[in-house]
Short mmCIF file of C-alpha atoms and ligand atoms in Angstrom, two decimals:
data_model
loop_
_atom_site.label_atom_id
_atom_site.label_comp_id
_atom_site.label_asym_id
_atom_site.label_seq_id
_atom_site.Cartn_x
_atom_site.Cartn_y
_atom_site.Cartn_z
CA MET T 2 169.01 -15.57 36.89
CA VAL T 3 169.88 -14.75 33.62
CA GLU T 4 170.27 -10.79 32.73
CA ARG T 5 169.19 -9.31 30.00
CA PRO T 6 170.62 -5.81 29.82
CA ASN T 7 168.16 -5.27 26.46
CA LYS T 8 164.79 -6.25 28.40
CA PRO T 9 161.71 -3.93 27.32
CA LYS T 10 160.62 -1.49 30.19
CA GLY T 11 157.37 -2.26 31.82
CA LEU T 12 155.00 -1.77 29.02
CA GLY T 13 152.37 0.14 31.18
CA VAL T 14 154.72 3.17 31.66
CA ALA T 15 154.85 4.05 27.87
CA THR T 16 151.39 3.72 27.46
CA PRO T 17 149.52 6.83 26.21
CA GLY T 18 146.71 7.54 29.04
CA LEU T 19 144.16 10.33 28.30
CA PRO T 20 146.07 13.92 27.22
CA PRO T 21 145.95 15.64 30.52
CA GLN T 22 142.77 18.52 30.76
CA ALA T 23 142.60 21.57 32.31
CA ILE T 24 141.19 21.75 35.72
CA VAL T 25 138.23 23.89 36.66
CA THR T 26 137.66 24.69 40.40
CA PHE T 27 135.17 26.90 42.13
CA SER T 28 135.79 28.47 45.35
CA ASP T 29 134.21 27.52 48.66
CA ASP T 30 131.72 30.32 48.76
CA ASN T 31 130.93 29.95 45.29
CA SER T 32 132.13 33.28 43.90
CA ARG T 33 134.32 32.63 41.76
CA VAL T 34 135.84 29.86 39.19
CA ARG T 35 139.39 29.45 38.25
CA ALA T 36 141.12 27.17 34.97
CA GLU T 37 144.69 26.04 35.25
CA LEU T 38 145.97 24.19 32.18
CA PRO T 39 148.51 21.37 32.90
CA THR T 40 150.92 23.75 31.62
CA GLY T 41 150.14 26.28 35.01
CA GLU T 42 148.71 29.24 32.95
CA SER T 43 145.51 30.17 35.02
CA VAL T 44 142.63 32.40 34.68
CA GLU T 45 140.20 33.10 37.44
CA VAL T 46 136.17 34.87 36.81
CA LEU T 47 134.33 36.23 39.56
CA LEU T 48 130.54 35.14 38.99
CA HIS T 49 130.07 39.02 39.95
CA GLY T 50 130.07 40.61 36.45
CA ALA T 51 131.46 37.45 34.50
CA THR T 52 134.46 39.63 35.54
CA VAL T 53 137.82 38.14 34.66
CA ILE T 54 140.01 39.08 38.51
CA SER T 55 143.28 37.13 37.68
CA TRP T 56 145.50 35.61 34.32
CA LYS T 57 148.49 34.33 34.88
CA ASP T 58 151.47 32.04 32.34
CA ALA T 59 152.91 29.02 33.26
CA ALA T 60 155.54 31.19 35.88
CA GLY T 61 152.37 32.66 37.63
CA ASP T 62 152.75 36.07 36.81
CA GLU T 63 149.73 37.95 36.66
CA LYS T 64 149.06 39.72 33.87
CA LEU T 65 146.05 41.72 34.26
CA TRP T 66 145.86 45.10 37.39
CA LEU T 67 143.69 44.55 40.08
CA SER T 68 143.41 47.43 42.67
CA SER T 69 143.85 45.81 45.91
CA ALA T 70 140.47 47.82 47.46
CA ALA T 71 138.86 46.42 44.25
CA LYS T 72 135.18 45.33 46.13
CA LEU T 73 134.72 41.41 45.32
CA ASP T 74 132.00 40.96 47.15
CA GLY T 75 129.50 41.92 44.72
CA SER T 76 128.73 45.79 46.45
CA LYS T 77 130.08 47.52 43.51
CA ALA T 78 131.70 47.15 39.96
CA VAL T 79 135.36 45.76 39.88
CA ARG T 80 138.64 48.22 40.34
CA GLY T 81 140.48 46.18 37.71
CA GLY T 82 140.37 42.53 35.58
CA ILE T 83 138.18 42.57 32.80
CA PRO T 84 134.69 44.22 33.46
CA LEU T 85 131.86 43.78 31.02
CA VAL T 86 130.65 46.56 29.82
CA PHE T 87 126.78 46.65 28.90
CA PRO T 88 124.84 47.48 27.06
CA VAL T 89 125.93 51.58 27.34
CA PHE T 90 129.46 52.64 27.50
CA GLY T 91 130.04 55.16 29.37
CA THR T 92 126.50 56.93 30.57
CA ALA T 93 124.50 58.56 27.46
CA PRO T 94 121.95 61.31 28.55
CA ASP T 95 120.60 61.99 24.76
CA HIS T 96 119.84 57.92 24.40
CA GLU T 97 116.26 57.34 25.22
CA GLN T 98 116.65 53.46 25.56
CA THR T 99 119.93 53.45 28.05
CA LYS T 100 120.23 57.00 29.44
CA GLN T 101 119.13 56.38 32.96
CA LEU T 102 121.55 53.42 33.03
CA PRO T 103 124.76 54.05 35.49
CA GLN T 104 127.71 54.40 33.90
CA HIS T 105 128.76 51.10 32.23
CA GLY T 106 125.87 49.51 32.12
CA PHE T 107 124.89 46.44 34.53
CA ALA T 108 126.49 43.29 32.97
CA ARG T 109 129.59 44.50 35.40
CA THR T 110 126.98 44.52 38.71
CA SER T 111 125.31 41.54 37.61
CA ARG T 112 125.60 38.09 38.99
CA TRP T 113 125.91 35.78 36.07
CA GLU T 114 125.48 31.97 35.79
CA PHE T 115 128.81 29.30 35.06
CA LEU T 116 127.15 28.08 32.15
CA GLY T 117 130.41 25.46 31.75
CA LYS T 118 133.54 24.58 30.88
CA SER T 119 135.09 23.10 27.51
CA THR T 120 138.27 22.12 26.20
CA SER T 121 139.25 21.91 22.72
CA GLU T 122 142.33 19.99 21.26
CA SER T 123 143.85 23.15 19.10
CA GLY T 124 146.00 23.31 21.93
CA LEU T 125 147.31 20.07 22.53
CA ALA T 126 149.80 19.53 19.78
CA SER T 127 151.85 22.81 21.86
CA GLY T 128 151.55 20.74 25.25
CA GLY T 129 148.37 22.54 26.78
CA ALA T 130 144.44 22.08 26.36
CA ASN T 131 142.66 25.09 25.87
CA VAL T 132 140.20 25.78 27.95
CA LYS T 133 136.85 28.06 27.65
CA LEU T 134 134.51 29.22 30.39
CA ASP T 135 130.93 29.98 29.43
CA PHE T 136 129.24 31.94 31.59
CA GLY T 137 125.20 33.65 30.90
CA LEU T 138 122.90 36.65 31.58
CA SER T 139 119.36 36.92 30.68
CA SER T 140 116.15 39.76 31.35
CA ALA T 141 115.23 36.54 32.97
CA ALA T 142 117.79 35.69 35.39
CA ALA T 143 117.28 35.64 39.32
CA GLY T 144 121.30 37.47 39.23
CA LEU T 145 120.34 40.40 37.21
CA ASP T 146 120.97 43.78 38.86
CA PRO T 147 117.10 45.25 39.72
CA LEU T 148 118.15 48.49 37.89
CA ALA T 149 118.53 46.62 35.17
CA ARG T 150 114.81 45.48 34.94
CA GLU T 151 113.82 48.64 36.17
CA ARG T 152 115.21 50.89 33.32
CA TRP T 153 116.30 48.62 30.79
CA PRO T 154 112.84 47.10 29.73
CA PHE T 155 113.93 44.57 26.94
CA ALA T 156 114.24 40.27 26.69
CA PHE T 157 117.90 39.90 26.14
CA ASN T 158 120.63 36.90 26.31
CA LEU T 159 124.10 37.15 26.66
CA ILE T 160 126.36 34.22 26.66
CA TYR T 161 130.32 35.52 27.43
CA SER T 162 132.80 33.32 27.00
CA VAL T 163 136.41 33.24 28.83
CA THR T 164 139.27 31.23 26.96
CA LEU T 165 142.73 30.22 28.21
CA THR T 166 145.13 29.10 25.75
CA ARG T 167 149.43 28.81 26.77
CA ASP T 168 149.63 31.97 25.41
CA SER T 169 146.58 34.11 25.33
CA LEU T 170 143.13 35.27 26.68
CA ALA T 171 140.16 36.02 24.41
CA THR T 172 137.15 37.39 25.96
CA GLY T 173 133.75 37.03 23.47
CA LEU T 174 130.45 38.11 24.01
CA VAL T 175 126.76 37.04 22.20
CA VAL T 176 124.16 39.22 22.65
CA THR T 177 120.60 38.23 21.46
CA ASN T 178 117.58 40.16 21.36
CA ASP T 179 114.93 36.97 22.96
CA GLY T 180 112.06 40.07 22.81
CA GLU T 181 109.85 41.55 20.30
CA LYS T 182 111.02 44.98 21.15
CA PRO T 183 114.29 46.25 19.05
CA PHE T 184 117.20 47.41 21.07
CA ASP T 185 120.30 49.24 20.95
CA CYS T 186 123.52 48.28 22.80
CA GLN T 187 127.32 48.79 23.05
CA VAL T 188 129.91 46.34 24.00
CA LEU T 189 133.30 46.67 25.29
CA PHE T 190 135.89 44.71 26.54
CA HIS T 191 137.96 47.17 29.73
CA THR T 192 140.93 45.29 30.21
CA TYR T 193 143.43 46.49 32.85
CA LEU T 194 146.22 44.91 31.60
CA ARG T 195 149.33 44.89 34.19
CA VAL T 196 152.50 46.78 33.27
CA ASP T 197 155.65 47.34 34.88
CA ASP T 198 156.48 50.98 34.20
CA ILE T 199 153.75 53.28 32.14
CA SER T 200 156.49 55.67 31.44
CA THR T 201 158.38 52.98 29.61
CA VAL T 202 155.28 51.57 27.56
CA THR T 203 154.23 51.95 24.11
CA ILE T 204 151.39 51.54 22.05
CA THR T 205 151.27 50.81 18.43
CA GLY T 206 148.27 49.84 15.79
CA LEU T 207 146.58 53.70 16.80
CA SER T 208 147.62 56.20 14.83
CA SER T 209 146.63 57.23 11.19
CA THR T 210 143.09 57.53 12.70
CA PRO T 211 141.06 60.39 14.37
CA TYR T 212 139.80 59.58 17.85
CA LEU T 213 137.77 60.87 20.40
CA ASP T 214 139.03 62.57 23.38
CA LYS T 215 136.67 62.29 26.08
CA LEU T 216 138.92 65.08 28.45
CA LEU T 217 137.85 67.48 25.64
CA PRO T 218 134.40 68.82 25.02
CA ALA T 219 132.02 66.86 23.94
CA GLY T 220 131.93 66.48 20.03
CA THR T 221 135.93 67.22 19.60
CA THR T 222 138.07 64.90 16.99
CA SER T 223 141.36 64.92 17.60
CA THR T 224 143.63 64.61 14.70
CA PRO T 225 145.55 61.33 14.18
CA HIS T 226 149.16 61.27 15.82
CA PRO T 227 152.20 59.18 14.64
CA ASP T 228 153.02 55.49 16.57
CA PRO T 229 153.47 55.12 19.34
CA LEU T 230 151.40 56.64 21.66
CA THR T 231 152.67 56.81 24.82
CA ILE T 232 151.14 57.99 28.04
CA ALA T 233 152.07 60.87 30.04
CA GLY T 234 149.18 62.25 31.62
CA GLU T 235 145.47 61.23 32.11
CA THR T 236 144.21 59.66 29.28
CA ASP T 237 140.87 58.73 27.84
CA ARG T 238 140.30 58.37 24.16
CA VAL T 239 137.90 56.51 22.09
CA TYR T 240 139.89 55.13 18.61
CA THR T 241 138.28 53.81 15.75
CA PRO T 242 140.97 52.18 13.55
CA SER T 243 140.24 52.21 9.96
CA SER T 244 140.74 48.49 9.84
CA PRO T 245 138.80 46.56 11.89
CA SER T 246 141.15 43.37 12.03
CA ALA T 247 144.36 46.72 13.14
CA GLU T 248 146.31 44.98 15.84
CA VAL T 249 147.58 47.26 19.70
CA VAL T 250 150.81 46.05 20.37
CA VAL T 251 151.91 47.03 24.10
CA SER T 252 155.68 47.21 25.01
CA ASP T 253 157.79 48.17 27.53
CA ALA T 254 161.59 49.15 27.77
CA GLU T 255 161.94 45.05 27.81
CA GLY T 256 160.00 44.71 24.24
CA PRO T 257 156.92 43.96 23.20
CA LYS T 258 154.53 42.39 25.60
CA PHE T 259 150.54 42.04 24.91
CA ARG T 260 149.47 42.13 21.28
CA VAL T 261 145.31 42.92 21.16
CA THR T 262 143.40 41.83 18.15
CA ARG T 263 139.60 42.64 17.53
CA ASP T 264 136.86 40.57 15.76
CA ASN T 265 133.86 42.73 14.93
CA LEU T 266 134.89 45.22 17.78
CA THR T 267 134.97 48.22 15.82
CA ASP T 268 136.99 50.73 18.58
CA VAL T 269 139.57 50.68 20.88
CA VAL T 270 139.82 53.00 24.40
CA VAL T 271 142.56 53.69 25.86
CA TRP T 272 142.40 54.63 29.55
CA ASN T 273 144.37 55.83 32.55
CA PRO T 274 143.39 57.90 35.08
CA TRP T 275 146.98 59.07 36.60
CA ILE T 276 147.42 60.74 39.61
CA GLU T 277 144.39 63.03 40.36
CA LYS T 278 141.57 60.78 39.28
CA ALA T 279 143.31 57.91 40.97
CA LYS T 280 142.85 60.13 43.79
CA GLY T 281 139.60 60.03 43.43
CA MET T 282 138.64 56.88 43.22
CA GLY T 283 137.92 55.29 46.91
CA ASP T 284 138.44 51.37 45.31
CA PHE T 285 141.71 52.50 43.43
CA GLU T 286 144.39 51.18 45.19
CA PRO T 287 147.54 52.09 45.74
CA LYS T 288 147.37 55.53 44.88
CA ASP T 289 150.34 55.37 42.75
CA GLY T 290 148.82 52.02 41.23
CA TYR T 291 148.33 53.76 37.93
CA LYS T 292 152.37 53.48 36.74
CA GLN T 293 151.15 49.66 36.69
CA MET T 294 148.29 49.55 34.67
CA LEU T 295 147.35 50.21 30.80
CA CYS T 296 143.46 49.82 30.04
CA ILE T 297 143.00 48.39 26.61
CA GLU T 298 139.49 48.24 25.68
CA PRO T 299 138.37 46.84 22.71
CA GLY T 300 134.47 47.74 22.09
CA SER T 301 131.68 48.53 20.01
CA VAL T 302 130.69 51.58 21.26
CA SER T 303 131.07 54.95 18.99
CA GLY T 304 127.79 53.58 17.90
CA TRP T 305 125.04 51.43 18.63
CA THR T 306 124.23 48.20 17.45
CA THR T 307 120.35 47.50 16.89
CA LEU T 308 118.87 44.24 17.17
CA GLU T 309 115.63 43.24 16.18
CA GLN T 310 113.77 40.40 17.76
CA GLY T 311 116.18 36.99 17.48
CA ASP T 312 118.85 39.36 16.08
CA ALA T 313 122.45 38.20 17.77
CA PHE T 314 125.71 40.47 17.83
CA GLU T 315 129.21 38.54 18.29
CA GLY T 316 131.96 40.78 19.40
CA GLN T 317 135.72 38.76 20.63
CA GLN T 318 138.88 40.04 22.33
CA VAL T 319 142.20 38.43 21.98
CA ILE T 320 145.03 39.20 24.19
CA THR T 321 148.45 37.61 22.85
CA LEU T 322 151.57 37.27 25.67
CA LEU T 323 154.40 38.89 23.54
C1 BG6 A 4 137.09 53.79 31.24
C2 BG6 A 4 136.10 55.19 30.39
O1 BG6 A 4 136.05 53.13 29.95
O2 BG6 A 4 136.35 53.37 32.12
C3 BG6 A 4 136.17 56.44 31.35
O3 BG6 A 4 136.51 56.15 28.58
C4 BG6 A 4 135.78 56.24 32.56
O4 BG6 A 4 135.69 57.70 30.97
C5 BG6 A 4 136.87 54.81 32.67
O5 BG6 A 4 136.45 56.91 33.78
C6 BG6 A 4 136.25 54.23 34.30
O6 BG6 A 4 134.94 53.82 34.53
P1 BG6 A 4 134.56 53.09 35.71
O7 BG6 A 4 132.87 53.59 36.03
O8 BG6 A 4 135.17 51.97 36.02
O9 BG6 A 4 135.06 53.85 36.89
#
């Protein structure tokens, strides 16, 4: 038999197949959905609250902080990850429509429906398919927290989208008024970022803007501080940057870690409970976990968004790994 040194390689091997797609799976008990990109990045969302409870990079490193005592069984809001705040931020005793609602509303304590996944090709050039997971909750949904039906009698529809790319996670909410009565609402993504050591963390992008310090008596507005912001004690502030597109960058001793950008969200809440507050929260573990977390919470919370019949509001945050 004649040897052919330049014999062509098997054609079948080189034939391009379909581009690799993200894999989306449900947990056995149907309580959560997980998406993994072909390159290894992953996100996990609990249907309770549509709470993102994990976001990992390709190396498997977790980017969000989740309390080891967080209740994941639907009995209360999740301590950590990205709880969703709607239709009220905190409590609003002076706001007629929402004054009876519990802190941060009912989106985080309702069971959402998984509406499906979609993939986009925008990530293919960089070798990874992006994946978007959509979740829904409406005033007619079986999973709605019964408190909502009792205390917030409006017809609404929420679509929550969680988009994973190789280097970012985006969460976006569309709120629609499906009823005849107008309603007021606030929206916020309560992101618990995981940091190595809070004492080395610096935050840029929040200088030159007055902020509401929730630790001071109501109505006290604090004067702007220079960049960067550091955290050395309990912190609970609502910033309203003058530029709606201003980005917030979180760095540590090794350099920049996260960039947070906002779309149609006027405010950024910065929260760390520190020692005493952490001790007082039964579901906050380990107690010194405040050293490994920082909440950077984009939202629309310093005022109210009023939606008339058929109106919709849409807001999104994008967290990029640096
Ligand atoms: C922050 C608020 O968004 O959430 C804080 O600004 C609050 O005031 C914190 O303490 C945690 O809230 P909760 O309801 O999850 O304990």
